[in-house]
């Protein structure tokens, strides 16, 4: 069995926190599929195409990493792609409470699936896409928070 992990999220935009989780998970899996979820009830700040292109650019040097987009249930995508693992990052106890219910529900719907959590590195604990969006929206410098591979000028919405 090939160990395939799905890393789902909005990635609006991808941050150094996301990048770090994927890079640290590389030795654990044969393939990591970063899956950008499309939420019909929630408008994203950056267009889906841009979010996908940025992730592809960041992980271009890593052939194990693929990027896709999806709507609907994450477990359905896992089944379709034969991914038996969901990868998630844990920053705080609030993340844990949120992730626990999703992880337990996903397991109920797809018993062969395991959710694997990596603890955030301390320097990324306070980082989230919402803050990065706010910095960009107000003309601040988000460079320290986004992956090195990305050109900050490309972040103007
Ligand atoms: P969601 O919309 O599901 O919250 P995000 O795009 O915000 O998705 O995050 C996707 C995954 O990346 C989640 O597991 C989240 O915990 C993790 N993550 C987000 N920010 C960080 C960070 N700064 N450090 C580590 N993991 C993070």
Short mmCIF file of C-alpha atoms and ligand atoms in Angstrom, two decimals:
data_model
loop_
_atom_site.label_atom_id
_atom_site.label_comp_id
_atom_site.label_asym_id
_atom_site.label_seq_id
_atom_site.Cartn_x
_atom_site.Cartn_y
_atom_site.Cartn_z
CA UNK A 1 0.00 0.00 0.00
CA UNK A 2 1.31 3.40 -0.99
CA UNK A 3 1.19 5.91 1.88
CA UNK A 4 -0.73 8.83 0.39
CA UNK A 5 -1.69 11.80 2.57
CA UNK A 6 -4.15 14.54 1.81
CA UNK A 7 -3.43 18.00 3.26
CA UNK A 8 -6.74 19.86 3.00
CA UNK A 9 -7.30 23.55 3.64
CA UNK A 10 -8.23 26.90 2.16
CA UNK A 11 -4.64 28.13 1.67
CA UNK A 12 -5.92 31.68 1.24
CA UNK A 13 -2.97 32.24 0.90
CA UNK A 14 -0.37 29.57 1.63
CA UNK A 15 1.87 30.63 4.54
CA UNK A 16 5.20 29.52 5.92
CA UNK A 17 3.19 27.54 8.49
CA UNK A 18 1.57 25.38 5.78
CA UNK A 19 4.89 25.03 3.96
CA UNK A 20 6.62 23.85 7.12
CA UNK A 21 3.99 21.17 7.84
CA UNK A 22 4.26 19.71 4.32
CA UNK A 23 8.08 19.73 4.32
CA UNK A 24 8.22 18.04 7.72
CA UNK A 25 5.71 15.41 6.59
CA UNK A 26 7.66 14.48 3.45
CA UNK A 27 9.62 11.63 5.10
CA UNK A 28 6.38 10.10 6.40
CA UNK A 29 4.54 9.66 3.09
CA UNK A 30 5.18 8.57 -0.46
CA UNK A 31 2.84 11.22 -1.79
CA UNK A 32 1.26 14.34 -0.25
CA UNK A 33 -1.68 15.86 -2.08
CA UNK A 34 -2.43 19.43 -1.07
CA UNK A 35 -6.17 19.83 -1.59
CA UNK A 36 -7.68 23.30 -1.76
CA UNK A 37 -11.25 23.11 -0.56
CA UNK A 38 -13.83 25.22 -2.34
CA UNK A 39 -16.39 26.50 0.14
CA UNK A 40 -19.53 27.73 -1.61
CA UNK A 41 -20.70 29.58 1.51
CA UNK A 42 -17.45 31.47 1.99
CA UNK A 43 -15.86 33.82 -0.52
CA UNK A 44 -12.10 33.47 -0.70
CA UNK A 45 -9.82 36.51 -0.75
CA UNK A 46 -7.52 35.17 -3.47
CA UNK A 47 -8.83 33.41 -6.59
CA UNK A 48 -8.59 29.63 -6.56
CA UNK A 49 -6.34 29.58 -9.63
CA UNK A 50 -3.83 31.88 -7.96
CA UNK A 51 -3.83 29.92 -4.71
CA UNK A 52 -3.18 26.72 -6.65
CA UNK A 53 -0.43 28.24 -8.79
CA UNK A 54 1.37 29.59 -5.69
CA UNK A 55 1.32 26.19 -3.98
CA UNK A 56 2.60 24.54 -7.17
CA UNK A 57 5.42 27.05 -7.30
CA UNK A 58 6.41 26.51 -3.66
CA UNK A 59 6.54 22.72 -4.02
CA UNK A 60 7.91 22.54 -7.57
CA UNK A 61 11.22 21.07 -6.29
CA UNK A 62 9.34 18.22 -4.52
CA UNK A 63 7.95 15.61 -6.92
CA UNK A 64 6.17 13.86 -4.03
CA UNK A 65 3.85 16.86 -3.62
CA UNK A 66 0.77 17.34 -5.79
CA UNK A 67 -1.91 20.02 -5.71
CA UNK A 68 -5.61 19.69 -6.42
CA UNK A 69 -8.89 21.49 -5.72
CA UNK A 70 -12.14 19.99 -4.51
CA UNK A 71 -15.68 20.59 -3.36
CA UNK A 72 -17.73 18.32 -1.14
CA UNK A 73 -16.57 16.00 1.59
CA UNK A 74 -12.86 15.55 2.27
CA UNK A 75 -13.41 11.82 2.92
CA UNK A 76 -14.91 11.42 -0.56
CA UNK A 77 -11.79 12.93 -2.07
CA UNK A 78 -9.61 10.65 0.08
CA UNK A 79 -11.49 7.61 -1.25
CA UNK A 80 -11.20 8.85 -4.83
CA UNK A 81 -7.45 9.46 -4.55
CA UNK A 82 -6.82 6.38 -2.39
CA UNK A 83 -5.42 8.58 0.40
CA UNK A 84 -5.57 6.77 3.75
CA UNK A 85 -4.13 9.69 5.72
CA UNK A 86 -5.20 13.27 6.32
CA UNK A 87 -2.41 15.61 7.38
CA UNK A 88 -3.18 18.56 9.65
CA UNK A 89 -1.17 21.07 11.65
CA UNK A 90 -1.90 21.78 15.32
CA UNK A 91 -1.17 25.27 16.61
CA UNK A 92 -3.24 25.68 19.75
CA UNK A 93 -5.72 23.90 21.99
CA UNK A 94 -8.48 25.60 19.97
CA UNK A 95 -7.12 23.88 16.85
CA UNK A 96 -7.15 20.61 18.75
CA UNK A 97 -10.81 20.89 19.78
CA UNK A 98 -11.82 21.75 16.22
CA UNK A 99 -9.67 19.03 14.66
CA UNK A 100 -10.78 16.37 17.11
CA UNK A 101 -14.42 16.50 16.06
CA UNK A 102 -13.60 16.63 12.35
CA UNK A 103 -11.06 13.83 12.69
CA UNK A 104 -13.46 11.64 14.64
CA UNK A 105 -16.30 12.27 12.19
CA UNK A 106 -14.06 11.56 9.21
CA UNK A 107 -12.96 8.29 10.83
CA UNK A 108 -16.61 7.35 11.35
CA UNK A 109 -17.34 7.99 7.66
CA UNK A 110 -14.16 6.30 6.41
CA UNK A 111 -12.83 3.82 9.01
CA UNK A 112 -9.56 3.06 7.15
CA UNK A 113 -8.60 6.73 7.30
CA UNK A 114 -6.19 8.12 9.92
CA UNK A 115 -5.65 11.82 10.63
CA UNK A 116 -2.01 12.62 11.34
CA UNK A 117 -1.24 15.80 13.29
CA UNK A 118 2.06 17.60 13.36
CA UNK A 119 2.65 20.17 16.08
CA UNK A 120 3.45 23.58 14.67
CA UNK A 121 6.99 24.82 15.19
CA UNK A 122 6.97 27.63 17.81
CA UNK A 123 7.78 30.36 15.27
CA UNK A 124 4.66 29.50 13.26
CA UNK A 125 2.17 29.15 16.11
CA UNK A 126 0.74 32.67 15.77
CA UNK A 127 0.63 32.55 11.99
CA UNK A 128 -2.57 32.09 10.02
CA UNK A 129 -3.86 33.01 6.57
CA UNK A 130 -6.34 35.51 8.02
CA UNK A 131 -3.55 37.67 9.47
CA UNK A 132 -1.57 37.47 6.24
CA UNK A 133 -4.66 38.59 4.26
CA UNK A 134 -5.15 41.49 6.65
CA UNK A 135 -1.53 42.62 6.29
CA UNK A 136 -1.78 42.48 2.50
CA UNK A 137 -5.18 44.20 2.44
CA UNK A 138 -3.74 47.11 4.41
CA UNK A 139 -0.56 47.42 2.41
CA UNK A 140 1.80 45.90 5.02
CA UNK A 141 4.80 43.69 4.34
CA UNK A 142 3.77 40.03 4.50
CA UNK A 143 7.14 38.74 3.24
CA UNK A 144 8.17 37.21 6.60
CA UNK A 145 5.02 35.08 6.63
CA UNK A 146 4.82 33.67 3.13
CA UNK A 147 7.13 31.06 1.57
CA UNK A 148 10.46 32.34 0.24
CA UNK A 149 9.71 30.89 -3.21
CA UNK A 150 6.88 33.38 -3.75
CA UNK A 151 7.22 36.88 -5.09
CA UNK A 152 5.39 39.25 -2.78
CA UNK A 153 4.23 41.48 -5.64
CA UNK A 154 2.18 38.52 -6.91
CA UNK A 155 0.15 38.80 -3.72
CA UNK A 156 -1.66 41.96 -4.66
CA UNK A 157 -5.29 40.84 -5.16
P1 LIG B 1 -8.66 25.55 7.10
O1 LIG B 1 -9.44 26.42 6.18
O2 LIG B 1 -9.05 24.10 7.10
O3 LIG B 1 -8.42 26.11 8.48
P2 LIG B 1 -6.05 26.40 6.46
O4 LIG B 1 -5.69 26.69 5.05
O5 LIG B 1 -6.16 27.55 7.39
O6 LIG B 1 -7.29 25.51 6.41
O7 LIG B 1 -5.03 25.35 7.07
C1 LIG B 1 -4.83 24.07 6.55
C2 LIG B 1 -4.02 23.26 7.53
O8 LIG B 1 -2.80 23.93 7.80
C3 LIG B 1 -4.68 23.06 8.89
O9 LIG B 1 -4.35 21.77 9.37
C4 LIG B 1 -4.03 24.08 9.76
O10 LIG B 1 -4.03 23.68 11.12
C5 LIG B 1 -2.65 24.10 9.19
N1 LIG B 1 -2.00 25.37 9.46
C6 LIG B 1 -2.47 26.60 9.18
N2 LIG B 1 -1.60 27.55 9.60
C7 LIG B 1 -0.56 26.89 10.16
C8 LIG B 1 0.64 27.30 10.81
N3 LIG B 1 0.95 28.58 11.00
N4 LIG B 1 1.47 26.35 11.26
C9 LIG B 1 1.16 25.05 11.09
N5 LIG B 1 0.03 24.59 10.53
C10 LIG B 1 -0.82 25.50 10.06
#
